[in-house]
Amino acid sequence: MFAHKDQSNVIKVLRKQIADLEDEKESVKRYTEDFPNSKTEELKKWPKKTSELIEKAHDLLEDVGKRGKSLFQLRKKAEQICKDIAAHVQEARGFSDIPLSYRQEKVAANRFEDFESRSGVLKDIMEALRSPGINKIGVYGKPGMGKTMMVREVKRRAEQERLFDAVLVATVGRNPDLPRIQDEIARVSNEQTGLIEDKVLVILDDLWEPGSSLELLGINGKEEDKVVSYKLLLTSRDRDLVSHTSETQIEIGSLAWGDAWSLFKKIADDPDKSRGLPFYANEITKKCEGLPIAVATLANALRRRNLIEWKTTLRKLQSLPFDQQNSSQIPQSLYSAIELHCSGLKSNELQQIFLLCSLLGRNATIQNLLKYGIGLGLFPGVKSIEEARAQLLNSVTKLTDSSLLLDSGSSLYFDMHDLVRDFATSTVSKEYGVLALTEDAPINWSHMEAMESIKWIYLSNGDTSLLPDELKCPKLTFFHFSEKSSSLASPPNLFRDKEGLKVLSLSKIKFLPIPSSSISLPKNLCTLCLDQVKLGAINIGTIVGELENLQVLSLAGSDLGELPMQMGQLTKLKLLDLSDCTELKVIPPGVLSNLSGLEELYMRNSFVQWAEGIEEHENQNASLAELEPLELLTTMEVHVICNIQKIPEGLFSENLARFKVFLGGRWNHWNSSWGSPKLLKLKLDAGISSCHSIRKLLKKTNELHLEGLIGVKNVVNELDEEGFQELKYLCVQDGLEIQHIVSVEHAFPVLEVIFLRNLENMEKICHGPLGAGSFRKLRLITIECCNKLKNLFSASIARQLQQLQEIRVKHCSDMEETIDDKEQESGNSPEEREGHIVELITLRSLKLQRLPKLISFNSSYRKMTFFNKKVVFSSNLEELQLCSIERISTIWHNSMISCFEKLKILIIHDCKDLQYLLSSSVESDSEGMIQLLLPKLKSLRRFPLYLPQVENGQPSPPPSLKQIIVWPHECWKSLEWDHPNAERVLLQFCGRYHSFPFKLGEGRIKRLELTDIDVENTWVPPSVQELVLNGCNYLRSLNDISSTKDAEELKCYRIWDCNGVKCVFSSSINLLAQKLEALDLFSLENLEALFEAEAITKSPLPPDTFSSLKTISVRYCHKIKTLFPFGMNLQSLEEIRIGDCLQMEEIIVWDAEEGGGEKEGVIQLILPKLKSLELKDMPALKSICGRRAVMVCDSLVEIWIDNCESLRRIPLYLPLLDNGQPSPPPSLQQFNVWPQAWGGYWLESLEWDHPNARAVLLRFRKFTPIPGRFEMSLNQRRR
């Protein structure tokens, strides 16, 4: 007989084998669904045998659960099933037809590699994300350095460490799709809620424009916009842009040689194994010069190539650089790699798809690619759009596998690196006759020879004034134009005699009032896209009525109010997109039913006034019944608001392969939360038992939302008695009559996520036993506000949850336990009960909140600990949150320590009876702990956190621990500690206590924030780089903290709301001021000066005072009159931001006798690195640097002045040209004055050193308020 440990090992091995097989099954399924015609005999047989093996394995596990004792009699059977599964998995991995992108494991080119030259950058970013004082982080580096890959890894780790409630990544790019990004941010903001505090990380990748992009996204750093919930991580190739839009900047540079060589070998199948290749591989890697994209692309291109091709590639790399004007300055190594890849694109269609991808840009949609590709005939031999899409996805997969496309992580979008795009648009486009411009640029349309060879024209963000009266391009097949200024008076002859034109796309334009008859389009047009256009009085029917060969018509986002009758003549139309046509109110009867060839219909967020939902005497619209005859329809997105009984029986045909169907009411979001191809949302006020069309659709739905259903008590039994065999995501809310979700034996075999909210009368999720396989793929369960629910599952059902990763339960007033195991306790002997263990081996996160009656995780141990040995979590649990669980006194039994060894986040909040975490004085191993929050635990007595001891016997903190919060303060005094010095170690992580007499741990703390404490005896560790003093009212100056003199790394001070501070430094000889790089002063109501006046009088300031200072920010310090005293060395100063200082009169005190060099009687104050000068709301400000001094600022980029009406002179040095006229500083970009109301008067009253100086500066004037970065976010000042 096996021991229990052996039994568990056998179970784990079998379950691991099943998981591997499930992964391969999913890969094969995805591939065969996309390419149904590519099945070989082996591929056809493989799924059937897979199902048989999985069924056998689950039967075996079910037998084990029933016996609950051993696997002795089943051992041979278990071993044989394991062997069969392993062989079957290996067979699947041998299918050569399935591309790499369909596998769970991606090739190295699409993965982040944690190389040594990247680990430091990653560490810095993660530390900045964890820091409460930093809300905007900028990552910059040259193109191709791997910024996108880095932030994707940051996203993964942030999610893994549970640093945020949600993480959103959006690619901005040169021409960002701002509405889509805004909608996504809003959706995440509205849907995500945390247990303690909502936190969202927004990653904006590939930023090209400063502040404006953030403002257009609705993220401007102002408190009233609720931006305080966000942290921003920005990437850009422009260092200056990042420095002006973030608080901390991190550079990502080239790979070290060893890392580059390692990456090359991983992707190129280790050339060391092949004879003759190592030398060439080594030399080729060197030529990449540490550029990751070049290394990865070249390695991928040379993979499985012969020796001759390796030699040829190296020879090209060693040759003289190519004409950079023609290559858009693409590095030679990358140029050669892309060239090699392009030569391997075998079909002409694949090459054109690659070229189309480059024109559409970053993070573009597969759908647009499909629309254009159909019109251009890029899918030869296909008989339907479904087949065309499958062929397109196969092409995208091939381009991704060859590194020509980036892995977008979505089947809806594709992505291409800018450098690859530049290659395609500058090199490949010439071969195919493509004219592509993404910004205003003059075009020589009269160059007849050049124009005659043009086949494609792609003009993005252009100006109609650049268009000719007539296009002299006889070979033109594709024309795209998007208008920057949103108006288009189309030249009447623009498309005359263009019978070869197949695709016409006009986007984001506004038609001027012109006769519709003057717009003539070629009759052979196959694709017409008028997306986001303002048609005005244009009759779209006149334009499209005669396009008898039209296959694709897209009017998405247009202001179309009525579908014209002429559209019914488009009998060859296959795809009609009316998405987001919110003005569409009328569709005449007979139009849709005439579109007999229609295969795809998109009407999301559009027309809802179907005839079935309108009174008969008001009916002027099409009926849903008109969609029934459309036998070829495979894709449908439609919203129906009508009596459920009026929905036609045949509305949803068997051919539907993709659908988004919304029935009843209004819905906020059309996009699937999980990217499901088959989405159904029901919000109905009547039962659906007699509506067979909906019941039929339910059986094939992947994602189902049920809201406010009336007349439904049992979801599965009444909606789909077969148990929703294809459903992956289920959301049920606001169903007052629902009592159970399921009570049939077999249900939800592929369900991954279940979300239940506001089901006031639900008593059980599962009523009765479930068969093997039900819920076996469930990974996330969320329950909210289900007040009659007493538990989640029975123990027998819980044993089937072998892929469950997260449990979230909150606001369920009657819940008593999470797992009900009473059924297995009754009638069994003690030995049998001992064998009934529930193993949640995959659970990673458990969040339980506001469950007032909850006593225990499982029912059989109510009077002991919350967790006990009857439920085993293995060691995968990483996050545990228990909030407002009032009736627990001890969290877990000491025998369960091993189940919690991997805990990274422990939050226990407001559990008023909690006394102990463990049942006895045993220390828990907490080496991986990152965050520990224990607020409002007034009864807590013992804190058994394992603290490893160093050589001197003193405890050291857990190596990963970043934050501990225990409050109120009294909790510290009542805790029992296992080491007499333990408290002084832990206090280094706590920012909420009232005294701080202990030394902190050395070598680890980079940022120290002290709030509301007496800092006189505080010891600051030498490793601290940033010191934040918040609300420390006993502080008089930084010299009060004597230990700062030993803090050699300290470079940044932030002093906020410290009312006792009269000066920052009370001594003139101060090493702190010499190495200081950043100084931030906020709301210091008694601050009079940076240096105490008496100290300066006694001893002059050393010449290197402030010699390292880069930035200074002073806000709401109303008593200070001057900022920098005379004699400051400000050679490193880059930013000055002063505002809301009501008595401030002068920024820099500058004496004429001892200032800088004189020139023509003027004293020059040289600030060589100053980039930004911002002055706001200072009514007493009279001078910036004295009446005779001028500031020489060759690096100055911007000046912002707001409400400084007493200022009479801007002392900016303007060098004189040969003609005696002044010229602006060489780097100046903006000279901003706000508000306009007094700006003109104030400018007129200024004194200028040169009569033309005002005119020179006004050229850089922009009426823009001081940007949001000037505002300090609430997160920084939160106490």
mmCIF file of N, CA and C in Angstrom, residues 752-792:
data_model
loop_
_atom_site.group_PDB
_atom_site.id
_atom_site.type_symbol
_atom_site.label_atom_id
_atom_site.label_comp_id
_atom_site.label_asym_id
_atom_site.label_seq_id
_atom_site.Cartn_x
_atom_site.Cartn_y
_atom_site.Cartn_z
ATOM 1 N N GLU A 752 -13.785 28.319 -17.611
ATOM 2 C CA GLU A 752 -12.552 28.818 -16.992
ATOM 3 C C GLU A 752 -12.812 29.902 -15.958
ATOM 4 N N VAL A 753 -13.851 30.725 -16.171
ATOM 5 C CA VAL A 753 -14.116 31.849 -15.279
ATOM 6 C C VAL A 753 -15.603 31.892 -14.965
ATOM 7 N N ILE A 754 -15.939 32.054 -13.687
ATOM 8 C CA ILE A 754 -17.330 32.254 -13.286
ATOM 9 C C ILE A 754 -17.404 33.479 -12.381
ATOM 10 N N PHE A 755 -18.333 34.367 -12.701
ATOM 11 C CA PHE A 755 -18.499 35.621 -11.953
ATOM 12 C C PHE A 755 -19.964 35.734 -11.569
ATOM 13 N N LEU A 756 -20.253 35.793 -10.264
ATOM 14 C CA LEU A 756 -21.626 35.852 -9.764
ATOM 15 C C LEU A 756 -21.756 37.075 -8.854
ATOM 16 N N ARG A 757 -22.735 37.928 -9.140
ATOM 17 C CA ARG A 757 -22.896 39.161 -8.355
ATOM 18 C C ARG A 757 -24.385 39.477 -8.169
ATOM 19 N N ASN A 758 -24.705 39.902 -6.953
ATOM 20 C CA ASN A 758 -26.065 40.351 -6.630
ATOM 21 C C ASN A 758 -27.119 39.299 -6.946
ATOM 22 N N LEU A 759 -26.864 38.080 -6.535
ATOM 23 C CA LEU A 759 -27.857 37.014 -6.642
ATOM 24 C C LEU A 759 -28.393 36.782 -5.232
ATOM 25 N N GLU A 760 -29.358 37.579 -4.835
ATOM 26 C CA GLU A 760 -29.795 37.667 -3.445
ATOM 27 C C GLU A 760 -30.399 36.361 -2.928
ATOM 28 N N ASN A 761 -30.962 35.557 -3.802
ATOM 29 C CA ASN A 761 -31.634 34.335 -3.350
ATOM 30 C C ASN A 761 -30.891 33.064 -3.724
ATOM 31 N N MET A 762 -29.664 33.185 -4.214
ATOM 32 C CA MET A 762 -28.899 31.980 -4.558
ATOM 33 C C MET A 762 -28.436 31.279 -3.285
ATOM 34 N N GLU A 763 -28.801 30.016 -3.141
ATOM 35 C CA GLU A 763 -28.462 29.237 -1.955
ATOM 36 C C GLU A 763 -27.230 28.375 -2.170
ATOM 37 N N LYS A 764 -27.071 27.862 -3.395
ATOM 38 C CA LYS A 764 -25.911 27.037 -3.717
ATOM 39 C C LYS A 764 -25.510 27.271 -5.164
ATOM 40 N N ILE A 765 -24.234 27.160 -5.420
ATOM 41 C CA ILE A 765 -23.777 27.196 -6.811
ATOM 42 C C ILE A 765 -24.114 25.875 -7.474
ATOM 43 N N CYS A 766 -23.756 24.799 -6.812
ATOM 44 C CA CYS A 766 -24.027 23.449 -7.321
ATOM 45 C C CYS A 766 -24.996 22.753 -6.378
ATOM 46 N N HIS A 767 -26.147 22.380 -6.890
ATOM 47 C CA HIS A 767 -27.154 21.679 -6.089
ATOM 48 C C HIS A 767 -27.115 20.204 -6.466
ATOM 49 N N GLY A 768 -26.445 19.420 -5.625
ATOM 50 C CA GLY A 768 -26.293 18.006 -5.925
ATOM 51 C C GLY A 768 -24.917 17.698 -6.472
ATOM 52 N N PRO A 769 -24.620 16.405 -6.626
ATOM 53 C CA PRO A 769 -23.286 15.986 -7.087
ATOM 54 C C PRO A 769 -23.074 16.284 -8.568
ATOM 55 N N LEU A 770 -21.805 16.462 -8.935
ATOM 56 C CA LEU A 770 -21.438 16.665 -10.331
ATOM 57 C C LEU A 770 -20.557 15.516 -10.796
ATOM 58 N N GLY A 771 -20.683 15.170 -12.065
ATOM 59 C CA GLY A 771 -19.867 14.106 -12.612
ATOM 60 C C GLY A 771 -18.434 14.543 -12.858
ATOM 61 N N ALA A 772 -17.575 13.558 -13.098
ATOM 62 C CA ALA A 772 -16.168 13.854 -13.372
ATOM 63 C C ALA A 772 -16.063 14.716 -14.629
ATOM 64 N N GLY A 773 -15.205 15.686 -14.580
ATOM 65 C CA GLY A 773 -14.995 16.569 -15.728
ATOM 66 C C GLY A 773 -15.686 17.903 -15.594
ATOM 67 N N SER A 774 -16.716 18.008 -14.771
ATOM 68 C CA SER A 774 -17.374 19.292 -14.571
ATOM 69 C C SER A 774 -16.441 20.242 -13.824
ATOM 70 N N PHE A 775 -16.376 21.459 -14.268
ATOM 71 C CA PHE A 775 -15.534 22.495 -13.654
ATOM 72 C C PHE A 775 -14.042 22.142 -13.676
ATOM 73 N N ARG A 776 -13.642 21.175 -14.464
ATOM 74 C CA ARG A 776 -12.245 20.745 -14.369
ATOM 75 C C ARG A 776 -11.267 21.797 -14.904
ATOM 76 N N LYS A 777 -11.760 22.773 -15.691
ATOM 77 C CA LYS A 777 -10.870 23.820 -16.212
ATOM 78 C C LYS A 777 -11.062 25.153 -15.510
ATOM 79 N N LEU A 778 -11.892 25.195 -14.483
ATOM 80 C CA LEU A 778 -12.158 26.444 -13.781
ATOM 81 C C LEU A 778 -10.881 26.980 -13.149
ATOM 82 N N ARG A 779 -10.537 28.232 -13.451
ATOM 83 C CA ARG A 779 -9.327 28.837 -12.888
ATOM 84 C C ARG A 779 -9.614 30.099 -12.070
ATOM 85 N N LEU A 780 -10.788 30.730 -12.238
ATOM 86 C CA LEU A 780 -11.117 31.933 -11.478
ATOM 87 C C LEU A 780 -12.585 31.904 -11.096
ATOM 88 N N ILE A 781 -12.848 32.097 -9.801
ATOM 89 C CA ILE A 781 -14.229 32.233 -9.344
ATOM 90 C C ILE A 781 -14.344 33.507 -8.520
ATOM 91 N N THR A 782 -15.320 34.354 -8.886
ATOM 92 C CA THR A 782 -15.563 35.610 -8.190
ATOM 93 C C THR A 782 -17.023 35.656 -7.753
ATOM 94 N N ILE A 783 -17.244 35.871 -6.467
ATOM 95 C CA ILE A 783 -18.594 35.944 -5.916
ATOM 96 C C ILE A 783 -18.724 37.253 -5.153
ATOM 97 N N GLU A 784 -19.789 38.021 -5.450
ATOM 98 C CA GLU A 784 -20.018 39.283 -4.754
ATOM 99 C C GLU A 784 -21.508 39.426 -4.433
ATOM 100 N N CYS A 785 -21.794 39.809 -3.208
ATOM 101 C CA CYS A 785 -23.151 40.190 -2.801
ATOM 102 C C CYS A 785 -24.180 39.085 -3.072
ATOM 103 N N CYS A 786 -23.858 37.885 -2.660
ATOM 104 C CA CYS A 786 -24.794 36.763 -2.733
ATOM 105 C C CYS A 786 -25.095 36.360 -1.287
ATOM 106 N N ASN A 787 -26.102 36.973 -0.712
ATOM 107 C CA ASN A 787 -26.253 36.957 0.738
ATOM 108 C C ASN A 787 -26.851 35.692 1.322
ATOM 109 N N LYS A 788 -27.410 34.797 0.527
ATOM 110 C CA LYS A 788 -27.914 33.534 1.056
ATOM 111 C C LYS A 788 -26.947 32.379 0.835
ATOM 112 N N LEU A 789 -25.845 32.656 0.179
ATOM 113 C CA LEU A 789 -24.866 31.609 -0.119
ATOM 114 C C LEU A 789 -24.056 31.301 1.135
ATOM 115 N N LYS A 790 -24.042 30.015 1.546
ATOM 116 C CA LYS A 790 -23.333 29.626 2.770
ATOM 117 C C LYS A 790 -21.946 29.070 2.486
ATOM 118 N N ASN A 791 -21.698 28.562 1.270
ATOM 119 C CA ASN A 791 -20.379 28.082 0.890
ATOM 120 C C ASN A 791 -20.263 28.078 -0.622
ATOM 121 N N LEU A 792 -19.049 27.842 -1.108
ATOM 122 C CA LEU A 792 -18.838 27.816 -2.557
ATOM 123 C C LEU A 792 -19.133 26.442 -3.142
#
